[in-house]
Amino acid sequence: MNQLSLLNDTDNEPKTSPKDLLTVVIPPLEGEYLYAFDPITCPEIKAGCLIEVPLGKRMASGFILSTNSERERASAEQMKGRGIRVRALPVSTKPVQAITPEHLPFFEWMAKYYAEPLSKIIDLAVPAPSFGRADPSYSSVSVPEAPRLGANQRRVYDYLATRSAPTTLSTLRTHCGASIPILRALIQKGLIEEVGAPLADSPQLSTTSATTKWDTLTDEQQEATKAIQKHVVDRSFASFLLHGVTGSGKTEVYLEVIIEALKQGRSALIIVPEIALTPQLIDRFESRLGHRVAVLHSSLRPHQRWDHWASVLGGKTQVVVGARSGIFAPMKDLGVIVVDEEHDSSFKQGEGIRYNARDLALVRAKLSNCPVVLGSATPSLETFHNAHTGKHALLTLGRRFFNSRPLKYDLVDLNRLKPWQMPSRNVSPVLLTALEETLSQGDQAFILYNRRGFASYLQCTSCETVVGCPHCSVTLTFHRNTNALLCHFCGYTTPPPVACSSCGAKDPGQTANSEVDPLFKHRGSGTERVYEELSSLLPQARIAKLDRDAVKTLDDYTAILQKVRTREIDILVGTQMIAKGHDLPNVNFVGIVDCDVGLHVPDFRAAERAYQLLTQVAGRAGRREKQGRIVLQTRVPQHPSLQMTIASDYNAFADGELAMRKALSYPPYQKLLRIIIGAEEKNSAQVIATRIADDARAICDELGVSLLGPAPAPVEKVRNYWRYHILCKAASAAKLQSIMHRLKRDGVYDKTARIVFDLDPQDML
Ligand code: ADP
Ligand code: ZN
């Protein structure tokens, strides 16, 4: 229902009430508000503009949904019926265009799909304008425990804690009554920080003179390019799965299609999983297109984000590369949307409104009458299924561009090796020999271990208790570089204990007598440990590590990859970060220390993710003339994710996995809604979850939807919140939306609980 704005004239408001009407949303308020305005004094007012509106005794920042439409007439009637006068905008009102009206249907679609108010969608998608650079921004610092604060500080802190991007002072002033003293106090307490730096260059106007390189494209690339370009020229929607093995030249196809879009005077939007990947990609795009490319992602500072946004909106740049949130870029006349590495789970937003940029790309393309290309060597099963049921057209690139020789795989069954046969804890003889050969040939190697740290956990030798996080139901990982235990869920960190909290046994500590064993044993490994093992086994090799501990910024990341490129690094050890997209000519060997990491997590996508990771990382090898070689170490050598990686048979993997999904009614055969309930007391989490499940079950029964739970989430406690979850499975999203909608509208639950609705969940933990 509309919440209608209340009276209270200010001197600034016109004395006679103008007849023209507009509707705004004022995030974070959820309702829609009606105002009157004078089109003579404010001719620029139109849908898609940001505008300051009077709200109570203050001014607030609103976003115009529409003017003088049926919506306004209906609201005006309603207000009249209730005897409320429509408030008028001040004559000095200066609107700022944020989107064009053509974008609104996309936001409205999202609001409906995710059962969220339009106001929240706008708040998520549209950055706040920043004109003077004098408007500093703030963001919250994550702390393990909720701090005790007075009401004013709490309001500001809570507001910032829910925002993923930094927020400007002016927004904080309007939305939660922030003032400089309040912000200073929070900074002093280490709860928030000020961010903001001078603006980088904004993109410049240019057009492309590039032409399609038909003569160098392979037949497969030509065919794919033609099929997509046709829809760019025709201005018609079509969705494609570009299923191309690693190194087959998918990016070349994207480039050719983008060139066609630019020739047609249209724009192009490319969504990529990790913004860290974009420096190389941006260079490649700019040099090929001869055209500046705008980059949109959430770690831009607010004013940068706004400036890039405004330059895209103003049509100054026609090519945007963005991470997940780039899907909202205000491009005009889109000619194509590309989703690169479409299988990547980072397209799904993990907090707030849990949208999926890959799915939204399809909707946006449809609304823009343009083709959308989902590209991957290892498509998600949802996309693969859609391509085989005819929802997407399937385009295949079956061969690598430079190298026709297949990758050579060696599988090492760790069950058959005795500890004394291993050169080190994690390195088998086969892996070591392969590395030595790689180095002696002057080639480079990638070593994957998809777990950070030195040891997965510490265990007391006296009572076998494992050292866990006090705030989460997970173990603490030991990081030797920093000599600390770290929770990978909440970031809690502590020095290694000197005594066992369970049995009280004391660690003998560092003594000269090396006969004395330490109290805590290191269990499991991580990249740090593998790095150390390789350093001592191959002292002559130049080894580097790439994971979230080694790279804190984009610059760190670029620097490491640059060193690989210039061959200052022989071996790069890392987590899944090394598996992503890199096209490095001299990497001819890839070793996978433990293929089984992640294989046994309680998530129905575990096998799919393992297959994708193994195939992607293997695809970093042999990208030029030499044959690529891969060694995989495992304790489950028969697992289909491994066997099909070795056979390079995506289709066989997908067929087997899809049969299982079908039998168990999982996506892509059924749509899922996951409801997560968190509370500080375990008992109240259970009680609330049971109540929600009862309410949900009544609706599910009516709609013929199945419901599982409530059950404790696989990770029961995160950041001091005990978590329960409920899973609903339905043939269509519409029924799940109806469940969300009704629970949100009618459900009255304990306000202290956190209730999350995750439609199409990616994360089942
Ligand atoms: P993918 O994105 O499928 O992994 P890339 O587009 O990165 O593959 O292509 C792999 C390599 O092959 C890159 O170095 C790329 O420049 C080169 N390549 C692919 N197609 C062509 C082509 N038609 N002409 C020249 N080089 C190409
Ligand atoms: Zn924790």
JSON list of N, CA and C and ligand atoms in Angstrom, two decimals, residues 213 216-218 221 245-252 284 401-402 583 623-624, ligand 1:
[
{"chain": "A", "resi": 213, "resn": "LYS", "atom": "N", "xyz": [37.50, -9.38, -37.85]},
{"chain": "A", "resi": 213, "resn": "LYS", "atom": "CA", "xyz": [38.66, -10.04, -38.46]},
{"chain": "A", "resi": 213, "resn": "LYS", "atom": "C", "xyz": [38.25, -11.39, -39.04]},
{"chain": "A", "resi": 216, "resn": "THR", "atom": "N", "xyz": [40.85, -14.18, -39.70]},
{"chain": "A", "resi": 216, "resn": "THR", "atom": "CA", "xyz": [41.59, -14.91, -38.67]},
{"chain": "A", "resi": 216, "resn": "THR", "atom": "C", "xyz": [40.68, -15.74, -37.76]},
{"chain": "A", "resi": 217, "resn": "LEU", "atom": "N", "xyz": [39.40, -15.53, -37.86]},
{"chain": "A", "resi": 217, "resn": "LEU", "atom": "CA", "xyz": [38.50, -16.31, -36.98]},
{"chain": "A", "resi": 217, "resn": "LEU", "atom": "C", "xyz": [38.43, -17.76, -37.48]},
{"chain": "A", "resi": 218, "resn": "THR", "atom": "N", "xyz": [38.36, -18.68, -36.55]},
{"chain": "A", "resi": 218, "resn": "THR", "atom": "CA", "xyz": [38.16, -20.08, -36.94]},
{"chain": "A", "resi": 218, "resn": "THR", "atom": "C", "xyz": [36.72, -20.23, -37.45]},
{"chain": "A", "resi": 221, "resn": "GLN", "atom": "N", "xyz": [34.34, -19.96, -34.63]},
{"chain": "A", "resi": 221, "resn": "GLN", "atom": "CA", "xyz": [34.20, -18.58, -34.15]},
{"chain": "A", "resi": 221, "resn": "GLN", "atom": "C", "xyz": [33.34, -17.77, -35.12]},
{"chain": "A", "resi": 245, "resn": "VAL", "atom": "N", "xyz": [35.55, -24.63, -25.07]},
{"chain": "A", "resi": 245, "resn": "VAL", "atom": "CA", "xyz": [36.57, -25.17, -24.16]},
{"chain": "A", "resi": 245, "resn": "VAL", "atom": "C", "xyz": [37.55, -24.05, -23.80]},
{"chain": "A", "resi": 246, "resn": "THR", "atom": "N", "xyz": [38.30, -24.24, -22.71]},
{"chain": "A", "resi": 246, "resn": "THR", "atom": "CA", "xyz": [39.23, -23.19, -22.27]},
{"chain": "A", "resi": 246, "resn": "THR", "atom": "C", "xyz": [40.24, -22.91, -23.39]},
{"chain": "A", "resi": 247, "resn": "GLY", "atom": "N", "xyz": [40.42, -21.62, -23.70]},
{"chain": "A", "resi": 247, "resn": "GLY", "atom": "CA", "xyz": [41.39, -21.24, -24.73]},
{"chain": "A", "resi": 247, "resn": "GLY", "atom": "C", "xyz": [40.86, -21.36, -26.15]},
{"chain": "A", "resi": 248, "resn": "SER", "atom": "N", "xyz": [39.55, -21.51, -26.29]},
{"chain": "A", "resi": 248, "resn": "SER", "atom": "CA", "xyz": [39.00, -21.70, -27.63]},
{"chain": "A", "resi": 248, "resn": "SER", "atom": "C", "xyz": [38.73, -20.36, -28.33]},
{"chain": "A", "resi": 249, "resn": "GLY", "atom": "N", "xyz": [38.85, -19.27, -27.59]},
{"chain": "A", "resi": 249, "resn": "GLY", "atom": "CA", "xyz": [38.66, -17.97, -28.22]},
{"chain": "A", "resi": 249, "resn": "GLY", "atom": "C", "xyz": [37.26, -17.40, -28.05]},
{"chain": "A", "resi": 250, "resn": "LYS", "atom": "N", "xyz": [36.67, -17.63, -26.89]},
{"chain": "A", "resi": 250, "resn": "LYS", "atom": "CA", "xyz": [35.35, -17.05, -26.62]},
{"chain": "A", "resi": 250, "resn": "LYS", "atom": "C", "xyz": [35.44, -15.52, -26.60]},
{"chain": "A", "resi": 251, "resn": "THR", "atom": "N", "xyz": [36.53, -15.04, -25.97]},
{"chain": "A", "resi": 251, "resn": "THR", "atom": "CA", "xyz": [36.67, -13.59, -25.84]},
{"chain": "A", "resi": 251, "resn": "THR", "atom": "C", "xyz": [36.71, -12.92, -27.21]},
{"chain": "A", "resi": 252, "resn": "GLU", "atom": "N", "xyz": [37.34, -13.58, -28.19]},
{"chain": "A", "resi": 252, "resn": "GLU", "atom": "CA", "xyz": [37.37, -13.03, -29.55]},
{"chain": "A", "resi": 252, "resn": "GLU", "atom": "C", "xyz": [35.95, -12.89, -30.10]},
{"chain": "A", "resi": 284, "resn": "ARG", "atom": "N", "xyz": [42.71, -5.66, -23.24]},
{"chain": "A", "resi": 284, "resn": "ARG", "atom": "CA", "xyz": [42.43, -6.39, -24.47]},
{"chain": "A", "resi": 284, "resn": "ARG", "atom": "C", "xyz": [41.27, -5.74, -25.23]},
{"chain": "A", "resi": 401, "resn": "PHE", "atom": "N", "xyz": [42.34, -22.53, -29.68]},
{"chain": "A", "resi": 401, "resn": "PHE", "atom": "CA", "xyz": [42.77, -21.75, -30.83]},
{"chain": "A", "resi": 401, "resn": "PHE", "atom": "C", "xyz": [44.20, -22.11, -31.26]},
{"chain": "A", "resi": 402, "resn": "PHE", "atom": "N", "xyz": [45.12, -22.17, -30.28]},
{"chain": "A", "resi": 402, "resn": "PHE", "atom": "CA", "xyz": [46.52, -22.38, -30.64]},
{"chain": "A", "resi": 402, "resn": "PHE", "atom": "C", "xyz": [46.94, -23.84, -30.66]},
{"chain": "A", "resi": 583, "resn": "ASP", "atom": "N", "xyz": [45.33, -16.13, -19.29]},
{"chain": "A", "resi": 583, "resn": "ASP", "atom": "CA", "xyz": [45.85, -16.62, -20.57]},
{"chain": "A", "resi": 583, "resn": "ASP", "atom": "C", "xyz": [47.35, -16.36, -20.56]},
{"chain": "A", "resi": 623, "resn": "ARG", "atom": "N", "xyz": [48.44, -23.32, -23.27]},
{"chain": "A", "resi": 623, "resn": "ARG", "atom": "CA", "xyz": [47.59, -22.42, -24.09]},
{"chain": "A", "resi": 623, "resn": "ARG", "atom": "C", "xyz": [48.29, -21.93, -25.34]},
{"chain": "A", "resi": 624, "resn": "ARG", "atom": "N", "xyz": [49.55, -22.31, -25.55]},
{"chain": "A", "resi": 624, "resn": "ARG", "atom": "CA", "xyz": [50.21, -21.97, -26.83]},
{"chain": "A", "resi": 624, "resn": "ARG", "atom": "C", "xyz": [50.63, -23.26, -27.53]},
{"chain": "B", "resi": 1, "resn": "ADP", "atom": "P1", "xyz": [38.78, -18.29, -23.97]},
{"chain": "B", "resi": 1, "resn": "ADP", "atom": "O1", "xyz": [38.16, -16.97, -23.62]},
{"chain": "B", "resi": 1, "resn": "ADP", "atom": "O2", "xyz": [37.85, -19.19, -24.71]},
{"chain": "B", "resi": 1, "resn": "ADP", "atom": "O3", "xyz": [39.48, -19.00, -22.84]},
{"chain": "B", "resi": 1, "resn": "ADP", "atom": "P2", "xyz": [40.60, -16.62, -25.40]},
{"chain": "B", "resi": 1, "resn": "ADP", "atom": "O4", "xyz": [39.63, -15.74, -26.12]},
{"chain": "B", "resi": 1, "resn": "ADP", "atom": "O5", "xyz": [41.35, -16.06, -24.25]},
{"chain": "B", "resi": 1, "resn": "ADP", "atom": "O6", "xyz": [39.91, -17.99, -25.02]},
{"chain": "B", "resi": 1, "resn": "ADP", "atom": "O7", "xyz": [41.62, -17.16, -26.51]},
{"chain": "B", "resi": 1, "resn": "ADP", "atom": "C1", "xyz": [42.77, -17.91, -26.16]},
{"chain": "B", "resi": 1, "resn": "ADP", "atom": "C2", "xyz": [43.96, -17.33, -26.92]},
{"chain": "B", "resi": 1, "resn": "ADP", "atom": "O8", "xyz": [43.76, -17.50, -28.30]},
{"chain": "B", "resi": 1, "resn": "ADP", "atom": "C3", "xyz": [44.14, -15.86, -26.68]},
{"chain": "B", "resi": 1, "resn": "ADP", "atom": "O9", "xyz": [45.51, -15.57, -26.54]},
{"chain": "B", "resi": 1, "resn": "ADP", "atom": "C4", "xyz": [43.56, -15.23, -27.92]},
{"chain": "B", "resi": 1, "resn": "ADP", "atom": "O10", "xyz": [44.17, -13.99, -28.21]},
{"chain": "B", "resi": 1, "resn": "ADP", "atom": "C5", "xyz": [43.85, -16.26, -29.00]},
{"chain": "B", "resi": 1, "resn": "ADP", "atom": "N1", "xyz": [42.85, -16.24, -30.07]},
{"chain": "B", "resi": 1, "resn": "ADP", "atom": "C6", "xyz": [41.65, -16.79, -30.03]},
{"chain": "B", "resi": 1, "resn": "ADP", "atom": "N2", "xyz": [40.99, -16.59, -31.22]},
{"chain": "B", "resi": 1, "resn": "ADP", "atom": "C7", "xyz": [41.81, -15.90, -32.00]},
{"chain": "B", "resi": 1, "resn": "ADP", "atom": "C8", "xyz": [41.74, -15.40, -33.35]},
{"chain": "B", "resi": 1, "resn": "ADP", "atom": "N3", "xyz": [40.66, -15.59, -34.09]},
{"chain": "B", "resi": 1, "resn": "ADP", "atom": "N4", "xyz": [42.80, -14.73, -33.83]},
{"chain": "B", "resi": 1, "resn": "ADP", "atom": "C9", "xyz": [43.91, -14.56, -33.07]},
{"chain": "B", "resi": 1, "resn": "ADP", "atom": "N5", "xyz": [44.06, -15.00, -31.81]},
{"chain": "B", "resi": 1, "resn": "ADP", "atom": "C10", "xyz": [43.03, -15.67, -31.27]}
]
